[in-house]
mmCIF file of C-alpha atoms in Angstrom:
data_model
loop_
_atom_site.group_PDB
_atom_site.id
_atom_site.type_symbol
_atom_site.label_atom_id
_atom_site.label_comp_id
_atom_site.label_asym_id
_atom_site.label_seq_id
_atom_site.Cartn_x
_atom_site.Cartn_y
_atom_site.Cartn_z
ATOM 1 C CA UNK A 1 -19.909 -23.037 -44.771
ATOM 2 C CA UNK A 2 -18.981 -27.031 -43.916
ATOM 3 C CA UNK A 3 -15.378 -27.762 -44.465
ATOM 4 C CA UNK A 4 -15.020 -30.828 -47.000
ATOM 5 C CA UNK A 5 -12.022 -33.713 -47.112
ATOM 6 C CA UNK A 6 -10.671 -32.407 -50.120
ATOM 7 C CA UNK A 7 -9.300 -28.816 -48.455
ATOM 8 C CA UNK A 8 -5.199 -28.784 -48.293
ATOM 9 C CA UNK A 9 -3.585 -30.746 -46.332
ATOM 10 C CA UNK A 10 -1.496 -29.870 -43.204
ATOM 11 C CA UNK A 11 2.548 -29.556 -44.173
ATOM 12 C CA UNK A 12 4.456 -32.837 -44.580
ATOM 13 C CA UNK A 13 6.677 -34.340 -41.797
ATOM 14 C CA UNK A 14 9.273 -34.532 -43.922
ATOM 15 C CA UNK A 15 9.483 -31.361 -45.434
ATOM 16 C CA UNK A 16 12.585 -29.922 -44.059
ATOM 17 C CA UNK A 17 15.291 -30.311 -46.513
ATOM 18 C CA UNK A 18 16.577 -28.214 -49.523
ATOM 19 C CA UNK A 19 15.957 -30.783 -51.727
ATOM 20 C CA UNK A 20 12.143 -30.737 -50.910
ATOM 21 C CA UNK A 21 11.799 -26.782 -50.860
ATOM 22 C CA UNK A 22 13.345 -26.481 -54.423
ATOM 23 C CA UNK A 23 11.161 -29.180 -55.430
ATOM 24 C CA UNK A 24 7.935 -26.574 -54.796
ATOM 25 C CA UNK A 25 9.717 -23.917 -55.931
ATOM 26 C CA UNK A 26 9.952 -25.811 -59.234
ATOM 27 C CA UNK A 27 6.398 -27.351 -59.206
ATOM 28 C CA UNK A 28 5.018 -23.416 -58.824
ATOM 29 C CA UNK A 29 7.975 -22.188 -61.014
ATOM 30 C CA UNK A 30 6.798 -24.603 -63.694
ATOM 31 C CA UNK A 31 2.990 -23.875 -63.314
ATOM 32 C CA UNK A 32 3.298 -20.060 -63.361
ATOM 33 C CA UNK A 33 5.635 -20.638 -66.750
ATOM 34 C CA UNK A 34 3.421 -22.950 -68.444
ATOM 35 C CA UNK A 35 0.537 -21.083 -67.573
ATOM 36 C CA UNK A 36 1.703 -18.236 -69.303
ATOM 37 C CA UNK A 37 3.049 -20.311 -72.354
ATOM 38 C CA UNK A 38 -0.427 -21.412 -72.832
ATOM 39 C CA UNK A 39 -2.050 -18.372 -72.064
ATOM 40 C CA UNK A 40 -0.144 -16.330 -74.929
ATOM 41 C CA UNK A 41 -0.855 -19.174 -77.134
ATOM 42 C CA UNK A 42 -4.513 -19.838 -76.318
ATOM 43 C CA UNK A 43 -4.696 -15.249 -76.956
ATOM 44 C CA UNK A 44 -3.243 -15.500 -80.053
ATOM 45 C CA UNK A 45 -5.279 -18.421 -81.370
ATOM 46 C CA UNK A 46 -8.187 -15.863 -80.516
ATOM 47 C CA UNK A 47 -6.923 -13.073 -82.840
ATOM 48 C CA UNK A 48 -6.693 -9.499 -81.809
ATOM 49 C CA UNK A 49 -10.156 -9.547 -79.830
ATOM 50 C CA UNK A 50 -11.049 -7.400 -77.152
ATOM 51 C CA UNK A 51 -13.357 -9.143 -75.667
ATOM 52 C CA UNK A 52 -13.952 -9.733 -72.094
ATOM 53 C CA UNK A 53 -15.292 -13.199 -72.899
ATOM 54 C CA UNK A 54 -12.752 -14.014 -75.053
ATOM 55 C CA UNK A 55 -10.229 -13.141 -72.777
ATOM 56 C CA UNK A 56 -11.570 -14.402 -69.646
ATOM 57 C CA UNK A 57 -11.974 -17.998 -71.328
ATOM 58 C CA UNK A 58 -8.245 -18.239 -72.755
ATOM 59 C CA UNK A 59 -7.313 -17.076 -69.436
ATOM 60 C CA UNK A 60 -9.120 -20.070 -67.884
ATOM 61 C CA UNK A 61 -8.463 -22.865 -70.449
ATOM 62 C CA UNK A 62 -4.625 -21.732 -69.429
ATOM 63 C CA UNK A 63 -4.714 -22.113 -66.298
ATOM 64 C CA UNK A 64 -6.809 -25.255 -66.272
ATOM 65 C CA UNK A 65 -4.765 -26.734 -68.695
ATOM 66 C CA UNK A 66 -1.288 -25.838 -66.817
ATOM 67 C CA UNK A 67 -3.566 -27.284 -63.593
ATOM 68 C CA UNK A 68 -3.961 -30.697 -65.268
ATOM 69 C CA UNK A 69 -0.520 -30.857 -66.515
ATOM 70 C CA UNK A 70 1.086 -29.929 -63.258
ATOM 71 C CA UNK A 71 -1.146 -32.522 -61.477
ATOM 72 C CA UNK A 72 -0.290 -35.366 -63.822
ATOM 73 C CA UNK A 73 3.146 -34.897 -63.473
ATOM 74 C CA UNK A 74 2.531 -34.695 -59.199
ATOM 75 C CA UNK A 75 2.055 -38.572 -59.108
ATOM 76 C CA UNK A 76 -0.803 -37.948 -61.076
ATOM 77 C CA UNK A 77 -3.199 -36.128 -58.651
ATOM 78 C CA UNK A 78 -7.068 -35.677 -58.758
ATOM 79 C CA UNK A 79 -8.522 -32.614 -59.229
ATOM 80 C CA UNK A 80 -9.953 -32.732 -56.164
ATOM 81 C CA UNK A 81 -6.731 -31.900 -54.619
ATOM 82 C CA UNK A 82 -6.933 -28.233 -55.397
ATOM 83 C CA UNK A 83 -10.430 -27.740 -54.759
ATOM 84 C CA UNK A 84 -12.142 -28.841 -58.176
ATOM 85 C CA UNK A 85 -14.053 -31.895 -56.748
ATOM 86 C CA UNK A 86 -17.336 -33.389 -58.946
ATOM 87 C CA UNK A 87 -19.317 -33.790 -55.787
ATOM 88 C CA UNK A 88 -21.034 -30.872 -54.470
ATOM 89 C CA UNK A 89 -19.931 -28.615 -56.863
ATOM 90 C CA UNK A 90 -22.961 -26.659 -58.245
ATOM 91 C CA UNK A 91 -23.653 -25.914 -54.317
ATOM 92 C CA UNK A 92 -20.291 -24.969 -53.574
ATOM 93 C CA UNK A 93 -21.052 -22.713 -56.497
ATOM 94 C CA UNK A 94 -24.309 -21.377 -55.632
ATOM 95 C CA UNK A 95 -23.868 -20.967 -52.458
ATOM 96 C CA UNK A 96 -20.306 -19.140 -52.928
ATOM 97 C CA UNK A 97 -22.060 -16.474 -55.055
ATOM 98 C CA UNK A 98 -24.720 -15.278 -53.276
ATOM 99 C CA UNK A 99 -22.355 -15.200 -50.133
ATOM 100 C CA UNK A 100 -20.721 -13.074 -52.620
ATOM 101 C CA UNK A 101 -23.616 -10.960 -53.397
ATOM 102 C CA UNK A 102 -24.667 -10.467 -49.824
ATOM 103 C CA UNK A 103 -21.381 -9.063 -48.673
ATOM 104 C CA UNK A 104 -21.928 -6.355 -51.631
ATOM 105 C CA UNK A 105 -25.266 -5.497 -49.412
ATOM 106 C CA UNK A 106 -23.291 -3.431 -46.175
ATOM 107 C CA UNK A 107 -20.565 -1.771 -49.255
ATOM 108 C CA UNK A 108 -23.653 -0.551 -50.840
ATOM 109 C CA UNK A 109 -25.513 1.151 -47.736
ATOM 110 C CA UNK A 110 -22.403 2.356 -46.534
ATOM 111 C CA UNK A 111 -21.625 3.909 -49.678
ATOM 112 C CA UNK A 112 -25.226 5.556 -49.902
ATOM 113 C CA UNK A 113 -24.226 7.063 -46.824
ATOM 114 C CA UNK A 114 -20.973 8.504 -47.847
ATOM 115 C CA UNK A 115 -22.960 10.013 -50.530
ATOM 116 C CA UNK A 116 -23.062 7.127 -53.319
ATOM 117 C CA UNK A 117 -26.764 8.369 -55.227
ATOM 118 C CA UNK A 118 -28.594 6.549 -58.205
ATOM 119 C CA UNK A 119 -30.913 7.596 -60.748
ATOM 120 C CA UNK A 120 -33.074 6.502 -63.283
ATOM 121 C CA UNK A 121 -31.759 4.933 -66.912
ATOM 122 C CA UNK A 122 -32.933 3.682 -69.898
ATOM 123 C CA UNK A 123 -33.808 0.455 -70.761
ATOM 124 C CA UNK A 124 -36.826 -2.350 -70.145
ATOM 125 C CA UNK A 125 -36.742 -5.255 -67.525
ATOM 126 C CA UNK A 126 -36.230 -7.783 -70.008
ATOM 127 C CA UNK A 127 -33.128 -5.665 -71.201
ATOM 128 C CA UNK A 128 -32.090 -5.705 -67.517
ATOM 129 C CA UNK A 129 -32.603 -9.147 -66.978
ATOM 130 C CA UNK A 130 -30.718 -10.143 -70.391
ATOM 131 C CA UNK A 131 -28.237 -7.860 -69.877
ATOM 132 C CA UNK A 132 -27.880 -9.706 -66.565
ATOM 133 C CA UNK A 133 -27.060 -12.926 -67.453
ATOM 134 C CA UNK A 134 -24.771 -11.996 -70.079
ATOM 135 C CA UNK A 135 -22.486 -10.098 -67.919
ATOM 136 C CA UNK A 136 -22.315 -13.443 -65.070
ATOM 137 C CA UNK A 137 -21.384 -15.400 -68.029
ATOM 138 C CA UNK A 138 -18.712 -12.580 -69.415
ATOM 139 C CA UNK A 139 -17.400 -12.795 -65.685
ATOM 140 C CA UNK A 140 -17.225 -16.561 -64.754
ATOM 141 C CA UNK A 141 -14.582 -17.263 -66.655
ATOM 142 C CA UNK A 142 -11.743 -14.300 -65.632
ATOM 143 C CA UNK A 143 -13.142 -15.132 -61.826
ATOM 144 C CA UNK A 144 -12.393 -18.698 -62.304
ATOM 145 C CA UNK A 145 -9.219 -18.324 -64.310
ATOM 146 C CA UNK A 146 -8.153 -15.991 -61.358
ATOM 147 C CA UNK A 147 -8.941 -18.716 -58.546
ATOM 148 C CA UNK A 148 -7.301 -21.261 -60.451
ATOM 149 C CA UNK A 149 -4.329 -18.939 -60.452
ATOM 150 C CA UNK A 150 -4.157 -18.092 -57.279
ATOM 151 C CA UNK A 151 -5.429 -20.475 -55.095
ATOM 152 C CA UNK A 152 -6.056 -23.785 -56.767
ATOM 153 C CA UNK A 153 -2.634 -25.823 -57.466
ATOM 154 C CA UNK A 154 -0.197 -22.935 -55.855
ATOM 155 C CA UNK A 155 -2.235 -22.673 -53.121
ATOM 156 C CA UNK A 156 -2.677 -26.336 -52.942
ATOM 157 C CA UNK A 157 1.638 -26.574 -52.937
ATOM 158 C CA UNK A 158 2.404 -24.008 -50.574
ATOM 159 C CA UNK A 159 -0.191 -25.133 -48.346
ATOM 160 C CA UNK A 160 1.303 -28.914 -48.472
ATOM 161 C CA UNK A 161 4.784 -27.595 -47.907
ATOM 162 C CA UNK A 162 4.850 -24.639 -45.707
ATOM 163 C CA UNK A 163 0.992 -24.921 -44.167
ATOM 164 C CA UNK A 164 -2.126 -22.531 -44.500
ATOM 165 C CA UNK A 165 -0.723 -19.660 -43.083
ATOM 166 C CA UNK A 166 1.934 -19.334 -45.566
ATOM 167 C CA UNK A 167 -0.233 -20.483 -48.638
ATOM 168 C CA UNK A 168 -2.748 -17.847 -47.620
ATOM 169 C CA UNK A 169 -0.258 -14.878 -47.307
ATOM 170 C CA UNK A 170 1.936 -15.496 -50.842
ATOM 171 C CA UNK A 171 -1.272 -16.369 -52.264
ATOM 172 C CA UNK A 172 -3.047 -12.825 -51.181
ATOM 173 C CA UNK A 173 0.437 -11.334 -52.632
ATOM 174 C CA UNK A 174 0.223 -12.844 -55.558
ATOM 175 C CA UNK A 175 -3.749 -11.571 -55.964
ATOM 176 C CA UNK A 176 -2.260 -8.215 -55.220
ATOM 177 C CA UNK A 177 -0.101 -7.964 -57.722
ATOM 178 C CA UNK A 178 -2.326 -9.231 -60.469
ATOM 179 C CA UNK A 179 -4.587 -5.926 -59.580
ATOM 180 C CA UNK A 180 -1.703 -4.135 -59.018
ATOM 181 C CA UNK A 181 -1.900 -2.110 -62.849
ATOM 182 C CA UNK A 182 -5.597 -1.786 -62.905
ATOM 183 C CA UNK A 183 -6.549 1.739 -63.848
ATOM 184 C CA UNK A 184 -7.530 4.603 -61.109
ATOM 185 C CA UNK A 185 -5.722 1.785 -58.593
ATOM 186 C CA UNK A 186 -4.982 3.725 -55.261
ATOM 187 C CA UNK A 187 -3.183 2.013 -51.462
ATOM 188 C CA UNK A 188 -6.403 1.557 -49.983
ATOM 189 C CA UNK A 189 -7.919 -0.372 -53.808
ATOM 190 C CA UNK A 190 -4.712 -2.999 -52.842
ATOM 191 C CA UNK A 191 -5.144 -3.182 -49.243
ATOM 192 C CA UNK A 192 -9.110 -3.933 -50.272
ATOM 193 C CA UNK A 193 -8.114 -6.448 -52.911
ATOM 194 C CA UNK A 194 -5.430 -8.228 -50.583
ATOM 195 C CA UNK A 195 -8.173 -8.723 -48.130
ATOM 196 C CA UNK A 196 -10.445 -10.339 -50.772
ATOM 197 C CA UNK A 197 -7.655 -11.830 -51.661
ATOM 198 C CA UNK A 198 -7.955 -13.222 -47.887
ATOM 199 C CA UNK A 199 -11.111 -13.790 -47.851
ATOM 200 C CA UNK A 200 -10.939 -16.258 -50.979
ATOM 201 C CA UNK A 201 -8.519 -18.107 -49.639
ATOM 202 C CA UNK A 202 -10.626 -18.580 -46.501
ATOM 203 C CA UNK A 203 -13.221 -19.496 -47.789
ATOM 204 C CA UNK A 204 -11.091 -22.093 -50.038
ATOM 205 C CA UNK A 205 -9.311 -23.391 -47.294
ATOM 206 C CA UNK A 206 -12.663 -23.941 -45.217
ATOM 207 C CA UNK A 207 -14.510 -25.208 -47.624
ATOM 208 C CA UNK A 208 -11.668 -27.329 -49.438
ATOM 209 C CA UNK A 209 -13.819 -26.100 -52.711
ATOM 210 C CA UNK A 210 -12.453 -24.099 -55.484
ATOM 211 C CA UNK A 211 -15.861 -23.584 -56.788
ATOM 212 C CA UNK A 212 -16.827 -21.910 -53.252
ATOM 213 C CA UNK A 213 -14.334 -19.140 -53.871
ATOM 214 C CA UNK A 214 -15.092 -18.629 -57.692
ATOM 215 C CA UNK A 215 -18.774 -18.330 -56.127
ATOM 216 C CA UNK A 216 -17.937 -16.092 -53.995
ATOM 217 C CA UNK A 217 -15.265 -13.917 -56.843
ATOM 218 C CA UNK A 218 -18.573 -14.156 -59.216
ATOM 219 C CA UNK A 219 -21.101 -12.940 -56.822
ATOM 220 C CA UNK A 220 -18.754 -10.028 -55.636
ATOM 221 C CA UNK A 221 -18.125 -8.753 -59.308
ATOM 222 C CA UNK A 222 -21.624 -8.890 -60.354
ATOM 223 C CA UNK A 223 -22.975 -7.222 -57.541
ATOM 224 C CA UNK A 224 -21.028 -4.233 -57.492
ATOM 225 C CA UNK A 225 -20.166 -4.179 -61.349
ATOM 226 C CA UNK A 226 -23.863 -5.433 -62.607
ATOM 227 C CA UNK A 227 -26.208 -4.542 -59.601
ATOM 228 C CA UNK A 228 -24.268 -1.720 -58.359
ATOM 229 C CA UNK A 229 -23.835 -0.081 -61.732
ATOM 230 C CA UNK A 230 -20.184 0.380 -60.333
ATOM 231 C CA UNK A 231 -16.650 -0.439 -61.642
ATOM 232 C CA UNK A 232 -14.599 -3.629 -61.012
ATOM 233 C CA UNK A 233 -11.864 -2.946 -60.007
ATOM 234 C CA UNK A 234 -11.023 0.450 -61.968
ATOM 235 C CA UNK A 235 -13.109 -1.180 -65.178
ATOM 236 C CA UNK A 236 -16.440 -0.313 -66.468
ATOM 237 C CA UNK A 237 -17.456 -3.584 -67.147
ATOM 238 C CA UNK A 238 -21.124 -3.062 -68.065
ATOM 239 C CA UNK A 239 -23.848 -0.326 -68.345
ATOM 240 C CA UNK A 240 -26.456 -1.926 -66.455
ATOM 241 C CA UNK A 241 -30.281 -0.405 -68.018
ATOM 242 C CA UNK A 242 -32.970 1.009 -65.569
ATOM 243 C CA UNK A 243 -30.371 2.401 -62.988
ATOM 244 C CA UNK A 244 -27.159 5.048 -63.464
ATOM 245 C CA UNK A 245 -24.608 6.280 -60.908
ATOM 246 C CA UNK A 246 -25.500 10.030 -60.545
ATOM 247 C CA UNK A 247 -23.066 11.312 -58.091
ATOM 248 C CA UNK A 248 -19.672 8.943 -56.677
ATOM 249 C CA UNK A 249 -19.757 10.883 -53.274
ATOM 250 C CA UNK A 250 -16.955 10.860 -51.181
ATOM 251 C CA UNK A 251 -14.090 8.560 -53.117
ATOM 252 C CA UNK A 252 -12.185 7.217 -49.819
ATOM 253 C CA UNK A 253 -15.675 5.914 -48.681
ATOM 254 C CA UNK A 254 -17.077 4.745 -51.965
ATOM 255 C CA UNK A 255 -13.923 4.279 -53.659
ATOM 256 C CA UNK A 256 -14.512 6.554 -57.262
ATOM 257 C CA UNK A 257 -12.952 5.795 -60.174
ATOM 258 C CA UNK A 258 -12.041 2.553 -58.562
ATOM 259 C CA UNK A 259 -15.273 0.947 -57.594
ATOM 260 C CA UNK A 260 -16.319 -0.841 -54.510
ATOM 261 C CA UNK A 261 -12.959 -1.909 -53.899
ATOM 262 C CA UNK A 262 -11.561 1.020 -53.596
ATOM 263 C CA UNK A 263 -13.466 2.332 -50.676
ATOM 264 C CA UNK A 264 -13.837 2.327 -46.604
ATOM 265 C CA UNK A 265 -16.993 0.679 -47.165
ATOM 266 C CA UNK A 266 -15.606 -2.394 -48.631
ATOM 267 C CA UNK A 267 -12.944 -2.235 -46.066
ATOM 268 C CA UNK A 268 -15.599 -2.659 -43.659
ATOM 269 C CA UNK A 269 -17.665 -5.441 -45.447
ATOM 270 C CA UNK A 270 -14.691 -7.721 -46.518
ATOM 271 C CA UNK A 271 -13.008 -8.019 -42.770
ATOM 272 C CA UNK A 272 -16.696 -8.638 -41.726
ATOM 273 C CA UNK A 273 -16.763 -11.290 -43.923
ATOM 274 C CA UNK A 274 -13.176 -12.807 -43.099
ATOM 275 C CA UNK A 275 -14.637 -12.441 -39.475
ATOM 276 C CA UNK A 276 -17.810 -14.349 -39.853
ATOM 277 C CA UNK A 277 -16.015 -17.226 -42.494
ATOM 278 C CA UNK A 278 -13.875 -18.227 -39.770
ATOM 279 C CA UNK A 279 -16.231 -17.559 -36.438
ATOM 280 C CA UNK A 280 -18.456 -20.258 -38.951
ATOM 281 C CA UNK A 281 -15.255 -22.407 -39.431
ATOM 282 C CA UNK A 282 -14.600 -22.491 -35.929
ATOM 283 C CA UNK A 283 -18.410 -23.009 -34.635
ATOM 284 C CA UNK A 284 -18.782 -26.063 -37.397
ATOM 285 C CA UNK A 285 -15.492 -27.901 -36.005
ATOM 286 C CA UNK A 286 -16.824 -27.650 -32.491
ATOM 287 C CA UNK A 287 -20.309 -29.248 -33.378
ATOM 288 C CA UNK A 288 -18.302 -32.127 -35.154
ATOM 289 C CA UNK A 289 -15.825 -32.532 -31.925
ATOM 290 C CA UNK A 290 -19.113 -32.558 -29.228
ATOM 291 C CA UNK A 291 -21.076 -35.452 -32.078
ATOM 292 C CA UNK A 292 -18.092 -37.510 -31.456
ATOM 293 C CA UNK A 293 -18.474 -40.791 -29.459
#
């Protein structure tokens, strides 16, 4: 992964006085209350649907909208300035998710060791492949909505104000938290989903691309949720046809109830990742230093 000129920018010179930190705390404040303003507004407009789809895609339009707004009203800011840049975008994308997919690879085997085992289900191929591409399109929009949240404009402030370090830490928190009521949720499901959390905001940071990390969020989910045949996050999100989890093994390995994420094995894969984003990171900046003149 190549970083990009749009990732956040270093903390300002300036930014030592009160004045300055309550101004942040406002601009955040202010997102995190409009986003919920519109988000209750954009649910009800939908009716009393249960709906992933519908859900996911209010959630989005909410936080995209709240982006905009916020950025208008931050001398009137780009996009680009939390991540959401027109150029290179459906690479960023692509190449985010199957990154995503690929990390599910070492959870699975691991798993299969600690006694994950499939078995045969109903269904055709052409169910498989439909069913497929209706559940990355039923999961684009709550893993987008999600990376706006977390770690497009808040991320994009805190970085700005208190640097990386802090942006990536309150921004992990914050991820936390929004996983924090899931069903079947156990200590090692948070500490799994505060290192994605991490790993996200890696990748954003590195990349300076929003649409890198929803890649990467979207590949993740449909791997273990679609390809898997496993929960999300304590939900059954589909019934994938052909293949059926016949016996969860051993729960602190594979993580039960929970899914992926709330096993050793995912433990394992995700700090593997967060090992090899930033080993790449540091191996592309010292290509760019030895091309200089």
């Amino acid at each position: 992964m190549t970083a990009t000129p749009s990732a956040p920018s270093p903390p300002r010179r300036s930014s030592g006085t009160l004045r300055e930190i309550l101004a942040a705390l406002l601009r955040l404040g202010g997102f995190t209350v409009l986003f919920i303003a519109l988000f209750v507004g954009f649910s009800l407009g939908a009716g009393s649907s249960e709906s992933l789809l519908v859900y996911g895609v209010a959630m989005c339009l909410a936080a995209l909208a709240a982006t905009l707004v916020l950025l208008r009203l931050d001398g009137r800011r780009p996009l680009a300035d939390v991540g959401l840049h027109r150029a290179g975008a459906p690479a960023h994308l692509s190449r985010g998710f199957a990154f995503g997919v690929l990390i599910v690879v070492p959870v699975v085997a691991l798993s299969l060791a600690g006694g994950l085992r499939y078995g045969p289900d109903g269904g055709t191929a052409i169910e498989y492949l439909g069913t497929g591409a209706w559940t990355v399109l039923v999961l684009l929009f709550p893993a987008a909505a999600e990376e706006i949240l977390c770690r497009g404009y808040p991320l994009a402030v805190l970085a700005e104000r208190w640097g990386n370090a802090v942006a990536l830490l309150l921004t992990t928190v914050a991820f936390s938290v929004l996983h924090g009521a899931n069903p079947e949720v156990t200590p090692l499901a948070l500490l799994n989903i505060a290192l994605a959390g991490l790993l996200l905001g890696v990748v954003r940071i590195v990349t300076g691309s929003l649409w890198a990390a929803t890649g990467v969020h979207l590949g993740w989910n449909l791997a273990t949720g679609f390809l898997a045949d496993l929960p999300v996050s304590g939900m059954t999100l589909v019934d994938a046809p052909l293949i059926e989890v016949t016996e969860t093994g051993r729960d602190f390995i594979t993580g039960g109830a929970f899914g992926a994420e709330g096993g050793l094995a995912s433990t394992v894969a995700i700090a593997l990742a967060i090992v090899y984003v930033v080993r790449s990171a540091r191996r592309d900046r010292a290509d760019t230093l030895g091309e200089a003149p």
